[in-house]
Short mmCIF file of C-alpha atoms and ligand atoms in Angstrom, two decimals:
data_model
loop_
_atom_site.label_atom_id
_atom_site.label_comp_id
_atom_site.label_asym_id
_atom_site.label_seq_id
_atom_site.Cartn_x
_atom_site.Cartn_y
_atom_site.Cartn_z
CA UNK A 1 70.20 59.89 139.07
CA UNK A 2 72.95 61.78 140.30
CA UNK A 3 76.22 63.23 139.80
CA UNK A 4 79.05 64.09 142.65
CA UNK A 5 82.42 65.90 141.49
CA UNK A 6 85.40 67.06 143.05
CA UNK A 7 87.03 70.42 142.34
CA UNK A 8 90.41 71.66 143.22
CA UNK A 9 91.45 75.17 144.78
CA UNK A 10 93.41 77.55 142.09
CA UNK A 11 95.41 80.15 142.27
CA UNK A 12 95.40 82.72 139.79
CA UNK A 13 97.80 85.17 138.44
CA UNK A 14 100.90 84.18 139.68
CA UNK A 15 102.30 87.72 139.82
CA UNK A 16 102.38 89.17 136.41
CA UNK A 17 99.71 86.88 134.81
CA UNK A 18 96.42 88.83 135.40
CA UNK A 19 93.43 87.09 134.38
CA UNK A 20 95.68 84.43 132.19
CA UNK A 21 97.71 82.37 134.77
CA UNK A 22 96.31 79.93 137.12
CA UNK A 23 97.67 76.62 138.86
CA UNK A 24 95.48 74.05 140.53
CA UNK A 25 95.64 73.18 144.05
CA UNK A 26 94.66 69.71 145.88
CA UNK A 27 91.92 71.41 148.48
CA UNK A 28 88.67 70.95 147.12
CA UNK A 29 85.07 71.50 146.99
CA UNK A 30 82.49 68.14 146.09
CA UNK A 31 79.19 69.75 144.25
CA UNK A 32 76.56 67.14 143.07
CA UNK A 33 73.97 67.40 140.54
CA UNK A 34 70.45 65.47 140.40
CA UNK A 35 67.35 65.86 139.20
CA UNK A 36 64.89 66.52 141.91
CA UNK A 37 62.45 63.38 142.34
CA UNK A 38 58.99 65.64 142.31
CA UNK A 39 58.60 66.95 138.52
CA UNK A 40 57.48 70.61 139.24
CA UNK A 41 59.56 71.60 142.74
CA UNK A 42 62.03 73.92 141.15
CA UNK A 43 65.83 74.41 142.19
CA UNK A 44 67.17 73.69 145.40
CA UNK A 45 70.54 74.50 146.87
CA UNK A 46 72.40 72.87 149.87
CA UNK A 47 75.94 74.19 151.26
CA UNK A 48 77.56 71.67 153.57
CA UNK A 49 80.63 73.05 154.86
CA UNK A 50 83.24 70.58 155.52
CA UNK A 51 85.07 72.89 157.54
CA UNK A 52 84.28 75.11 160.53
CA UNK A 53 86.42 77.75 159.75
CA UNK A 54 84.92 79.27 156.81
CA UNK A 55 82.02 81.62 156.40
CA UNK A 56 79.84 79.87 154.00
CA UNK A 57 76.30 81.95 154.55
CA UNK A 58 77.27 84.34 151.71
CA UNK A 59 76.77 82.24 149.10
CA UNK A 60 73.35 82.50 147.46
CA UNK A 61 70.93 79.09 147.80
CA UNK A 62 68.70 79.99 145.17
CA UNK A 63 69.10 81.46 141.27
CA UNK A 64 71.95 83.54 141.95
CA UNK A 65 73.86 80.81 142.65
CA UNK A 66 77.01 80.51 140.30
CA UNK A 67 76.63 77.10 140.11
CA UNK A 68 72.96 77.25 139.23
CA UNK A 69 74.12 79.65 136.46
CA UNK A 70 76.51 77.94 134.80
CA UNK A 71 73.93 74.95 135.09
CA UNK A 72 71.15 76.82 132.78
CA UNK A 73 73.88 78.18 130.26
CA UNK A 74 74.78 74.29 129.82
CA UNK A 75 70.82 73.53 129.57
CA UNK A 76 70.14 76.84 126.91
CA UNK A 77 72.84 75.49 125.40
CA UNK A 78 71.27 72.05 124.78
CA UNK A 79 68.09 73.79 123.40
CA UNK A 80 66.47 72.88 127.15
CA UNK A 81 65.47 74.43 130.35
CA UNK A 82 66.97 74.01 134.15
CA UNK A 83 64.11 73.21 136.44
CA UNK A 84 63.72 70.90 138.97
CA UNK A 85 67.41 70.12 139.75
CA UNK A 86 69.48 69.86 143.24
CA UNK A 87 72.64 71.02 143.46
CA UNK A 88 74.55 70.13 146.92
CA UNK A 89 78.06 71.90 147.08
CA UNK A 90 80.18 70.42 150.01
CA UNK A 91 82.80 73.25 150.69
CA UNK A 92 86.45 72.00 151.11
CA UNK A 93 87.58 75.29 149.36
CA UNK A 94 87.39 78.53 151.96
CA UNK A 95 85.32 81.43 150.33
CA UNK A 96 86.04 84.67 148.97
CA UNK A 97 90.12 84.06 149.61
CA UNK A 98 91.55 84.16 146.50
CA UNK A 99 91.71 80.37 146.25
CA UNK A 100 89.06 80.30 143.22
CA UNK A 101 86.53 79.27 145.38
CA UNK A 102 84.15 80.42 142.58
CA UNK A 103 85.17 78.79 139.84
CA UNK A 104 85.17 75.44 141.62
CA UNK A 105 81.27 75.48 142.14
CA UNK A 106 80.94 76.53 138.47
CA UNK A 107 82.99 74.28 137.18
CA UNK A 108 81.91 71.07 139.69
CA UNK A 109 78.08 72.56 138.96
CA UNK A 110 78.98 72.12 134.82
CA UNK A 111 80.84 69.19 134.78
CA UNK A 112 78.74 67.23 137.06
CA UNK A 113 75.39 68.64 134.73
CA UNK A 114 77.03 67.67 131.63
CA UNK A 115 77.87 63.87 132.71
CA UNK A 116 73.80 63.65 134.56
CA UNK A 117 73.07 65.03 130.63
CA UNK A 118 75.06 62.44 128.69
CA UNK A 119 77.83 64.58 128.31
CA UNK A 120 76.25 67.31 125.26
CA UNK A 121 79.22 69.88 125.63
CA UNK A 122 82.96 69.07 124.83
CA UNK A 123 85.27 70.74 127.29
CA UNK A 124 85.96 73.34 125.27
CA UNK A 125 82.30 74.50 125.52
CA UNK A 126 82.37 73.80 129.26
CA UNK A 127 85.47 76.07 129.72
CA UNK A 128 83.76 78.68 127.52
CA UNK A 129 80.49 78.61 129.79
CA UNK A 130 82.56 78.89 133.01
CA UNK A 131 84.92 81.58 131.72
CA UNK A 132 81.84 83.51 130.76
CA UNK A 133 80.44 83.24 134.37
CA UNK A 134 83.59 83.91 135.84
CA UNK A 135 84.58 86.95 133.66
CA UNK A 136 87.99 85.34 133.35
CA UNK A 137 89.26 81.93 132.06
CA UNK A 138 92.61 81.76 134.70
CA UNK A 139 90.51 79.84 137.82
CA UNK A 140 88.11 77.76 135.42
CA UNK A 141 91.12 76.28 133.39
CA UNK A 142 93.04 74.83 136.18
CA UNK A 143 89.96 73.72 138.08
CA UNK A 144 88.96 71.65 135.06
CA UNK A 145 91.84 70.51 134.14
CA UNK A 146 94.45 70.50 136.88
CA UNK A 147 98.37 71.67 137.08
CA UNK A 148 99.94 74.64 135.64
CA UNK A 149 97.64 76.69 132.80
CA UNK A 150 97.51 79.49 130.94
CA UNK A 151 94.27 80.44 129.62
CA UNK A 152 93.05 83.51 126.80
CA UNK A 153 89.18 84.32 126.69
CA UNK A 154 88.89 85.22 122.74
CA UNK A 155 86.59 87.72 121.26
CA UNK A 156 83.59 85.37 120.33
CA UNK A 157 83.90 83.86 124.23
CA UNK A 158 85.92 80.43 123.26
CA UNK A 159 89.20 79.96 125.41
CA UNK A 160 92.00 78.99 123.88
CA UNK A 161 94.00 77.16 127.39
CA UNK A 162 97.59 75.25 127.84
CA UNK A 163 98.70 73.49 130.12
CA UNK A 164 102.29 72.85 131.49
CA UNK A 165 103.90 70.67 133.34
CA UNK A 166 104.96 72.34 136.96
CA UNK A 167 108.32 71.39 138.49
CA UNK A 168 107.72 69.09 141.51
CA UNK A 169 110.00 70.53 144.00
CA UNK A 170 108.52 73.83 143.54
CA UNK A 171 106.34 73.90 146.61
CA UNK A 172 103.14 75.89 147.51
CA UNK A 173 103.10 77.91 150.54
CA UNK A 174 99.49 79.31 150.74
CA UNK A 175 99.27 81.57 153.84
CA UNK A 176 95.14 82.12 154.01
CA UNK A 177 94.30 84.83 156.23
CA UNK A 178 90.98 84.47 158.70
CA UNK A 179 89.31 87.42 156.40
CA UNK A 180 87.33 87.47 153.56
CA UNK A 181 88.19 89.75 150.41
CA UNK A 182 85.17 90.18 147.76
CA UNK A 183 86.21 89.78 144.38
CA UNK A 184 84.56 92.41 142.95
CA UNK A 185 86.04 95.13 145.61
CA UNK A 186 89.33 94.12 144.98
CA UNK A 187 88.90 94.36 141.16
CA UNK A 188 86.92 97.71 141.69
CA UNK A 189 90.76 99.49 142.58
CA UNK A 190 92.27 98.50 139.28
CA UNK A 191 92.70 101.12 137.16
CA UNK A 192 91.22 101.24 134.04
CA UNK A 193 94.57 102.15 132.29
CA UNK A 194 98.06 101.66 132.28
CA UNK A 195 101.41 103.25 131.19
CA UNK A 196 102.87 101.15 128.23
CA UNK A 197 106.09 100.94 130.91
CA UNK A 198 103.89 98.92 133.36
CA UNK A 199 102.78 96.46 130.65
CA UNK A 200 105.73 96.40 128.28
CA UNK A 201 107.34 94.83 132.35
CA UNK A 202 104.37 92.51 132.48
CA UNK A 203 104.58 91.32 129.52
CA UNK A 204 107.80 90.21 130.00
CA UNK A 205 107.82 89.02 133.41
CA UNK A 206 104.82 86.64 132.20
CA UNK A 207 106.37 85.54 128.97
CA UNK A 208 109.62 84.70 131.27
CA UNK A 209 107.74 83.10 133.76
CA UNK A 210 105.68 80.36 131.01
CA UNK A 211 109.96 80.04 129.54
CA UNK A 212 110.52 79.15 133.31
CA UNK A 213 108.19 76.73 134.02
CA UNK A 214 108.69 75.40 130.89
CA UNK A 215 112.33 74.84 131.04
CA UNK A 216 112.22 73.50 134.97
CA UNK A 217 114.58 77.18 135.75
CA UNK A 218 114.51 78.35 139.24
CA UNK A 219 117.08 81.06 138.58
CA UNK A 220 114.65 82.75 136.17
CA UNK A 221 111.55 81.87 137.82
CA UNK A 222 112.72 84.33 140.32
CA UNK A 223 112.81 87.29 138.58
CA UNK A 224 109.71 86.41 137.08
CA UNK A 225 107.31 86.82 140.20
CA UNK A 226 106.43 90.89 139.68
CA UNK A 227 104.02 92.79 138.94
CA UNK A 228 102.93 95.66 138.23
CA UNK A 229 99.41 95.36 136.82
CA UNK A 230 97.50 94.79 139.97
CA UNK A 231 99.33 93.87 142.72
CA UNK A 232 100.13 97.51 143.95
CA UNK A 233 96.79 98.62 143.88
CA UNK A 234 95.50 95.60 146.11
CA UNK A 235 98.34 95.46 148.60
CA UNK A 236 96.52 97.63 150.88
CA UNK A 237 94.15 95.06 151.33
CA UNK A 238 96.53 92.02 151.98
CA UNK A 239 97.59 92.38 155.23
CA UNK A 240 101.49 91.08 156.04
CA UNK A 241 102.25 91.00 151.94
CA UNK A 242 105.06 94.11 152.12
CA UNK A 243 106.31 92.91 155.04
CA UNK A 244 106.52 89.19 153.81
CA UNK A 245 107.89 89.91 150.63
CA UNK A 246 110.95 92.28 152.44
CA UNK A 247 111.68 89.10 154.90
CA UNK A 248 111.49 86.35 151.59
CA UNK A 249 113.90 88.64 149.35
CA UNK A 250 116.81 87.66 150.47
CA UNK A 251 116.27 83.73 150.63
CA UNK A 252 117.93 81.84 147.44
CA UNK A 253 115.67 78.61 147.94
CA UNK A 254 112.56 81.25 147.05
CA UNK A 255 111.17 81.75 144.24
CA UNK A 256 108.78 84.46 144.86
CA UNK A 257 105.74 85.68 146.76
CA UNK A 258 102.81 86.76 145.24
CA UNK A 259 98.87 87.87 145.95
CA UNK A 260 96.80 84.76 145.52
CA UNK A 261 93.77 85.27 142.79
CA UNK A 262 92.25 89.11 144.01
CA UNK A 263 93.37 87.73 147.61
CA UNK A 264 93.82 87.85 150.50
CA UNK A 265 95.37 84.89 150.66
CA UNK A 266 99.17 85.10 149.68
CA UNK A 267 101.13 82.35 147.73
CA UNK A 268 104.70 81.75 148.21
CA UNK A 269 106.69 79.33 145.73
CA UNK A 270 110.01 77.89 147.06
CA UNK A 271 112.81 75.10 146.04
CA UNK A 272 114.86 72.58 148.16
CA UNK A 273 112.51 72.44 150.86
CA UNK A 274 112.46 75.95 151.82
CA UNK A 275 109.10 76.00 153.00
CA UNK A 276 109.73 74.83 156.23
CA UNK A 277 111.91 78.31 157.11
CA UNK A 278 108.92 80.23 154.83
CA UNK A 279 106.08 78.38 157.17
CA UNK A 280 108.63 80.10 160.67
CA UNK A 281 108.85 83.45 158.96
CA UNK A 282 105.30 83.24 158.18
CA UNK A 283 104.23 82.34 161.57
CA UNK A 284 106.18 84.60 163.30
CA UNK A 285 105.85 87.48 161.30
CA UNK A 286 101.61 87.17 161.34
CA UNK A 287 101.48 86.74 165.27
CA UNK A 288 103.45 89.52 165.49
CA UNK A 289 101.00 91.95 163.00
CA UNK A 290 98.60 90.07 164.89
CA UNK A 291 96.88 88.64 162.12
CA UNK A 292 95.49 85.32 161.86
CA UNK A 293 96.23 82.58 159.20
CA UNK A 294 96.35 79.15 158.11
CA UNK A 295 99.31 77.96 156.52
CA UNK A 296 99.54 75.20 154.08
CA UNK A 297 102.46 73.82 151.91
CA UNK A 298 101.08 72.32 148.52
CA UNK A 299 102.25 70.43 145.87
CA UNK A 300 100.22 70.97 142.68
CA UNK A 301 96.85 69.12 141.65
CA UNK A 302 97.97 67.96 138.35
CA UNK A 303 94.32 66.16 137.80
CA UNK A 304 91.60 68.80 138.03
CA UNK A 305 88.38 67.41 138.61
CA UNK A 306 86.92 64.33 138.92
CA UNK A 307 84.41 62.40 138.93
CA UNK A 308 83.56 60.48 142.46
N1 HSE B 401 92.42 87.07 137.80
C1 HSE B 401 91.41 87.34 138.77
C2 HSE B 401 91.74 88.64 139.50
C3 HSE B 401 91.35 86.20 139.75
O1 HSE B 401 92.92 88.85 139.78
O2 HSE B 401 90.84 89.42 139.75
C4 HSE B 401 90.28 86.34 140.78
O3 HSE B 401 89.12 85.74 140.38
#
């Protein structure tokens, strides 16, 4: 027996929410889940990549795997042990991009484990497991459950998660650059503290920005988009995000541009069909730093993932 799922794209942080934010996006990676026929013959691993753009031989085909991880937490969790399972992961999503690439192959890997094992954990146990693999709940939520979330790890590793409905003329611009940015390297520059000034501005941006959502307001969204948490520290490392956010400031139909996830992939979010000018700029602005991109406009995944 086996089990295929389909995973949507995030994108995390939206500016000012570090590690809480996240919104769902319809790109997507298919991971299935069966039990290998030979008792005995261990894990195996298979990456198809469904494009041929993205680099796909860093990720790990044996226990590393995140996928495989998440897998045995579900199985410990069940009093039982992960052997002799096959995990195939068809890539949709590109890797290491800031596009939660991650957090769709834990949480296709868990969902699609949980149905093949008659469906043991609740979804609150699933999120819990893929937060904890993750490190953060802001990818995971949206992933499972689509749209517009906000997501808290708690102390004793249970997420508490929300989820809001996201205008529908507020439009996606993702603007994924042909490099990759690790994770880990672009979490290494954080600092490890702040000035109370720097959060007492996050916290408010983010509180604004839920209000925003919330209340369908364009006019406040647009303040709400800053940050000052992470976002300076990593914009050496996003190539074209100064330079786009200088050209996007004075443009009423846009509602802000922000670092996608860790990046490198930037995310603008426009009104009134604005993209169409951002998607120009964009081009024009990355041919002439030279850099190269793919540009996609996106309306929210409101599902998260499915069976298929
Ligand atoms: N919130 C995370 C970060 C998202 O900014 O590092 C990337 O996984």
């Amino acid at each position: 027996m086996k089990v295929s799922v389909k995973v949507p794209a995030t994108s995390a942080n939206l500016g000012p929410g570090f590690d809480c934010l996240g919104l769902a996006l319809p790109i997507y990676n298919e991971i299935t889940v069966e039990e290998t026929v030979m008792p005995g013959s261990g894990i195996e691993i298979n990456i198809i990549e469904n494009t041929n753009s993205y680099d796909i031989l860093s990720v790990p085909k044996d226990k590393n795997n995140i996928a495989y991880k998440a897998i045995e937490l579900l199985y410990n969790f069940i009093g039982q042990t992960a052997s002799d399972i096959k995990i195939t992961i068809k890539t949709g999503i590109p890797v290491a991009r800031g596009l939660g690439s991650s957090a769709s192959v834990i949480v296709g890997g868990l969902m699609a484990a949980n149905k093949l094992l008659g469906n043991p954990a609740d979804d609150a146990v699933l999120l819990s497991i893929a937060s904890e693999v993750e490190g953060h709940p802001d990818n995971a939520a949206p992933a499972m459950f689509g749209g517009f979330c906000l997501a808290s790890m708690e102390d004793d590793g249970s997420v508490v998660y929300s989820k809001i409905q996201w205008p529908e003329n507020w439009k996606l611009t993702v603007i994924i650059p042909d490099y990759e940015l690790d994770t880990k390297i672009s979490r290494s520059v954080l600092p490890e503290k702040i000035s109370l000034q720097d959060a007492a501005f996050n916290l408010r941006k983010c509180a604004m920005l839920v209000d925003a959502v919330y209340r369908q307001d364009a006019e406040q969204m647009k303040k709400c988009l800053k940050d000052k948490l992470h976002q300076p520290y990593r914009e050496k490392f996003i190539k074209g995000f100064k330079e786009l956010n200088s050209l996007l400031d004075n443009n009423e139909d846009i509602l802000g541009c922000v670092i996608s996830g860790s990046g490198p992939t930037i995310l603008v979010i426009s009104k009134n069909n604005a993209f169409e000018k951002v998607e120009n700029d964009v081009n024009n602005l990355f041919e002439s730093l030279n850099v190269s991109c793919d540009i996609k406009t996106l309306s929210v995944e409101n599902e998260g993932t499915k069976v298929i």
